[in-house]
């Protein structure tokens, strides 16, 4: 199974846990599209879990750089936007 999913070999396995989140269809579609674009371009993305973990680590590193965090600024600006816009 691991070779089919691009996972680590058992000797190098990092403990992982399945997580469930609700995502907007737009974000999910963008993620799927980007994953396949990267695969077709030959980027070493492995599988979707590998790509998502890399994206989350990137975002968390950005949040750790507060107050320069681009993500934190976007979240703060979004909370100031009136509903319905």
Short mmCIF file of N, CA and C in Angstrom, two decimals:
data_model
loop_
_atom_site.label_atom_id
_atom_site.label_comp_id
_atom_site.label_asym_id
_atom_site.label_seq_id
_atom_site.Cartn_x
_atom_site.Cartn_y
_atom_site.Cartn_z
N UNK A 1 0.83 -1.20 0.00
CA UNK A 1 0.00 0.00 0.00
C UNK A 1 0.87 1.25 0.00
N UNK A 2 1.92 1.26 0.83
CA UNK A 2 2.74 2.45 0.92
C UNK A 2 3.44 2.77 -0.38
N UNK A 3 3.90 1.73 -1.11
CA UNK A 3 4.54 2.01 -2.38
C UNK A 3 3.53 2.56 -3.39
N UNK A 4 2.29 2.14 -3.29
CA UNK A 4 1.25 2.65 -4.19
C UNK A 4 0.87 4.08 -3.87
N UNK A 5 0.98 4.47 -2.60
CA UNK A 5 0.59 5.82 -2.21
C UNK A 5 1.77 6.77 -2.13
N UNK A 6 2.98 6.27 -2.37
CA UNK A 6 4.15 7.14 -2.31
C UNK A 6 4.63 7.37 -0.89
N UNK A 7 4.17 6.56 0.07
CA UNK A 7 4.52 6.74 1.47
C UNK A 7 5.92 6.24 1.77
N UNK A 8 6.39 6.55 2.96
CA UNK A 8 7.70 6.08 3.42
C UNK A 8 7.69 4.58 3.60
N UNK A 9 8.89 4.01 3.57
CA UNK A 9 9.00 2.59 3.87
C UNK A 9 8.78 2.40 5.36
N UNK A 10 8.35 1.21 5.81
CA UNK A 10 8.05 1.01 7.22
C UNK A 10 9.18 1.40 8.17
N UNK A 11 10.45 1.18 7.79
CA UNK A 11 11.56 1.53 8.66
C UNK A 11 11.72 3.03 8.86
N UNK A 12 11.24 3.81 7.91
CA UNK A 12 11.36 5.27 7.97
C UNK A 12 10.03 5.96 8.26
N UNK A 13 9.03 5.18 8.60
CA UNK A 13 7.68 5.73 8.75
C UNK A 13 7.60 6.75 9.87
N UNK A 14 6.99 7.89 9.57
CA UNK A 14 6.72 8.93 10.55
C UNK A 14 5.28 8.73 11.00
N UNK A 15 5.01 8.73 12.29
CA UNK A 15 3.63 8.54 12.74
C UNK A 15 2.70 9.59 12.12
N UNK A 16 1.60 9.14 11.60
CA UNK A 16 0.62 10.03 10.97
C UNK A 16 -0.76 9.68 11.50
N UNK A 17 -1.65 10.64 11.42
CA UNK A 17 -3.03 10.44 11.85
C UNK A 17 -3.96 11.03 10.81
N UNK A 18 -4.98 10.30 10.45
CA UNK A 18 -5.96 10.81 9.49
C UNK A 18 -6.73 11.94 10.15
N UNK A 19 -6.92 13.03 9.40
CA UNK A 19 -7.64 14.19 9.92
C UNK A 19 -8.75 14.56 8.95
N UNK A 20 -9.86 15.01 9.49
CA UNK A 20 -10.97 15.42 8.65
C UNK A 20 -11.28 16.89 8.85
N UNK A 21 -11.38 17.62 7.73
CA UNK A 21 -11.68 19.04 7.77
C UNK A 21 -12.70 19.35 6.69
N UNK A 22 -13.48 20.36 6.91
CA UNK A 22 -14.39 20.84 5.89
C UNK A 22 -13.69 21.94 5.11
N UNK A 23 -13.68 21.81 3.79
CA UNK A 23 -13.07 22.80 2.91
C UNK A 23 -14.11 23.25 1.90
N UNK A 24 -14.00 24.51 1.49
CA UNK A 24 -14.92 24.98 0.45
C UNK A 24 -14.61 24.22 -0.84
N UNK A 25 -15.60 24.09 -1.69
CA UNK A 25 -15.39 23.40 -2.96
C UNK A 25 -14.34 24.12 -3.79
N UNK A 26 -14.30 25.45 -3.71
CA UNK A 26 -13.31 26.22 -4.46
C UNK A 26 -11.89 25.85 -4.04
N UNK A 27 -11.64 25.82 -2.73
CA UNK A 27 -10.30 25.48 -2.23
C UNK A 27 -9.96 24.04 -2.60
N UNK A 28 -10.89 23.13 -2.44
CA UNK A 28 -10.64 21.73 -2.76
C UNK A 28 -10.33 21.56 -4.25
N UNK A 29 -11.11 22.22 -5.10
CA UNK A 29 -10.87 22.14 -6.54
C UNK A 29 -9.52 22.74 -6.92
N UNK A 30 -9.17 23.87 -6.31
CA UNK A 30 -7.86 24.49 -6.59
C UNK A 30 -6.73 23.57 -6.17
N UNK A 31 -6.87 22.94 -5.00
CA UNK A 31 -5.85 22.03 -4.51
C UNK A 31 -5.69 20.85 -5.47
N UNK A 32 -6.79 20.24 -5.85
CA UNK A 32 -6.76 19.10 -6.77
C UNK A 32 -6.11 19.49 -8.10
N UNK A 33 -6.53 20.63 -8.63
CA UNK A 33 -5.99 21.09 -9.91
C UNK A 33 -4.48 21.35 -9.81
N UNK A 34 -4.06 22.01 -8.73
CA UNK A 34 -2.64 22.31 -8.55
C UNK A 34 -1.84 21.03 -8.38
N UNK A 35 -2.37 20.07 -7.64
CA UNK A 35 -1.68 18.79 -7.45
C UNK A 35 -1.40 18.15 -8.81
N UNK A 36 -2.43 18.06 -9.66
CA UNK A 36 -2.24 17.41 -10.96
C UNK A 36 -1.36 18.24 -11.88
N UNK A 37 -1.43 19.57 -11.81
CA UNK A 37 -0.53 20.41 -12.60
C UNK A 37 0.93 20.13 -12.21
N UNK A 38 1.19 20.05 -10.91
CA UNK A 38 2.54 19.78 -10.43
C UNK A 38 3.01 18.40 -10.86
N UNK A 39 2.13 17.41 -10.75
CA UNK A 39 2.47 16.04 -11.16
C UNK A 39 2.85 16.02 -12.65
N UNK A 40 2.02 16.67 -13.48
CA UNK A 40 2.28 16.68 -14.92
C UNK A 40 3.58 17.42 -15.26
N UNK A 41 3.93 18.41 -14.44
CA UNK A 41 5.16 19.17 -14.66
C UNK A 41 6.39 18.42 -14.13
N UNK A 42 6.17 17.28 -13.49
CA UNK A 42 7.27 16.49 -12.98
C UNK A 42 7.79 16.93 -11.62
N UNK A 43 7.04 17.77 -10.91
CA UNK A 43 7.45 18.21 -9.57
C UNK A 43 7.37 17.04 -8.60
N UNK A 44 8.29 16.98 -7.65
CA UNK A 44 8.30 15.86 -6.69
C UNK A 44 7.27 16.01 -5.58
N UNK A 45 5.99 16.03 -5.95
CA UNK A 45 4.94 16.25 -4.95
C UNK A 45 4.52 14.98 -4.23
N UNK A 46 4.96 13.82 -4.70
CA UNK A 46 4.59 12.58 -4.03
C UNK A 46 3.12 12.30 -4.18
N UNK A 47 2.36 12.51 -3.12
CA UNK A 47 0.91 12.30 -3.16
C UNK A 47 0.22 13.52 -2.55
N UNK A 48 -1.09 13.50 -2.53
CA UNK A 48 -1.84 14.66 -2.03
C UNK A 48 -1.55 14.94 -0.56
N UNK A 49 -1.39 13.90 0.25
CA UNK A 49 -1.08 14.09 1.66
C UNK A 49 0.27 14.78 1.83
N UNK A 50 1.25 14.37 1.03
CA UNK A 50 2.58 14.97 1.08
C UNK A 50 2.51 16.45 0.73
N UNK A 51 1.77 16.78 -0.35
CA UNK A 51 1.62 18.17 -0.78
C UNK A 51 0.89 18.99 0.28
N UNK A 52 -0.20 18.46 0.82
CA UNK A 52 -0.96 19.19 1.82
C UNK A 52 -0.13 19.44 3.07
N UNK A 53 0.66 18.45 3.49
CA UNK A 53 1.51 18.63 4.66
C UNK A 53 2.56 19.72 4.41
N UNK A 54 3.12 19.75 3.19
CA UNK A 54 4.09 20.80 2.85
C UNK A 54 3.43 22.17 2.86
N UNK A 55 2.22 22.27 2.31
CA UNK A 55 1.49 23.55 2.28
C UNK A 55 1.17 24.01 3.70
N UNK A 56 0.71 23.11 4.55
CA UNK A 56 0.39 23.47 5.93
C UNK A 56 1.65 23.89 6.70
N UNK A 57 2.76 23.19 6.50
CA UNK A 57 4.00 23.59 7.16
C UNK A 57 4.44 24.97 6.70
N UNK A 58 4.29 25.26 5.42
CA UNK A 58 4.63 26.58 4.88
C UNK A 58 3.77 27.66 5.54
N UNK A 59 2.46 27.40 5.63
CA UNK A 59 1.54 28.36 6.24
C UNK A 59 1.84 28.54 7.73
N UNK A 60 2.14 27.47 8.43
CA UNK A 60 2.44 27.57 9.86
C UNK A 60 3.76 28.31 10.09
N UNK A 61 4.75 28.08 9.22
CA UNK A 61 6.00 28.85 9.32
C UNK A 61 5.73 30.34 9.11
N UNK A 62 4.84 30.65 8.17
CA UNK A 62 4.48 32.04 7.93
C UNK A 62 3.80 32.64 9.17
N UNK A 63 2.88 31.91 9.78
CA UNK A 63 2.21 32.40 10.98
C UNK A 63 3.20 32.63 12.12
N UNK A 64 4.23 31.80 12.19
CA UNK A 64 5.25 31.98 13.23
C UNK A 64 6.06 33.25 13.03
N UNK A 65 6.01 33.83 11.85
CA UNK A 65 6.77 35.06 11.57
C UNK A 65 5.99 36.33 11.90
N UNK A 66 4.88 36.20 12.63
CA UNK A 66 4.07 37.36 12.99
C UNK A 66 4.97 38.42 13.60
N UNK A 67 4.76 39.68 13.39
CA UNK A 67 3.62 40.32 12.72
C UNK A 67 3.78 40.45 11.21
N UNK A 68 4.85 39.89 10.62
CA UNK A 68 5.06 39.99 9.17
C UNK A 68 4.25 38.95 8.41
N UNK A 69 3.53 38.11 9.08
CA UNK A 69 2.83 36.98 8.47
C UNK A 69 1.81 37.43 7.43
N UNK A 70 1.98 36.94 6.20
CA UNK A 70 1.02 37.26 5.14
C UNK A 70 -0.33 36.62 5.45
N UNK A 71 -0.31 35.41 6.00
CA UNK A 71 -1.55 34.72 6.32
C UNK A 71 -2.31 35.43 7.43
N UNK A 72 -1.60 35.83 8.47
CA UNK A 72 -2.23 36.55 9.57
C UNK A 72 -2.84 37.86 9.09
N UNK A 73 -2.13 38.58 8.24
CA UNK A 73 -2.68 39.82 7.67
C UNK A 73 -3.94 39.55 6.86
N UNK A 74 -3.94 38.47 6.10
CA UNK A 74 -5.12 38.13 5.30
C UNK A 74 -6.30 37.79 6.21
N UNK A 75 -6.04 37.02 7.28
CA UNK A 75 -7.11 36.66 8.22
C UNK A 75 -7.66 37.90 8.90
N UNK A 76 -6.79 38.82 9.31
CA UNK A 76 -7.24 40.04 9.97
C UNK A 76 -8.05 40.91 9.03
N UNK A 77 -7.62 41.04 7.77
CA UNK A 77 -8.36 41.84 6.80
C UNK A 77 -9.69 41.22 6.45
N UNK A 78 -9.73 39.88 6.40
CA UNK A 78 -10.99 39.19 6.09
C UNK A 78 -12.01 39.38 7.20
N UNK A 79 -11.54 39.44 8.46
CA UNK A 79 -12.47 39.62 9.58
C UNK A 79 -13.04 41.03 9.62
N UNK A 80 -12.38 41.96 8.95
CA UNK A 80 -12.86 43.36 8.91
C UNK A 80 -13.79 43.59 7.74
N UNK A 81 -13.86 42.64 6.81
CA UNK A 81 -14.71 42.79 5.64
C UNK A 81 -16.16 42.54 6.01
N UNK A 82 -17.07 43.44 5.63
CA UNK A 82 -18.50 43.22 5.94
C UNK A 82 -19.00 41.94 5.32
N UNK A 83 -19.89 41.26 5.99
CA UNK A 83 -20.49 40.02 5.48
C UNK A 83 -21.20 40.28 4.18
N UNK A 84 -21.12 39.30 3.28
CA UNK A 84 -21.82 39.41 2.00
C UNK A 84 -20.98 40.02 0.90
N UNK A 85 -19.73 40.33 1.20
CA UNK A 85 -18.87 40.92 0.15
C UNK A 85 -17.88 39.87 -0.30
#
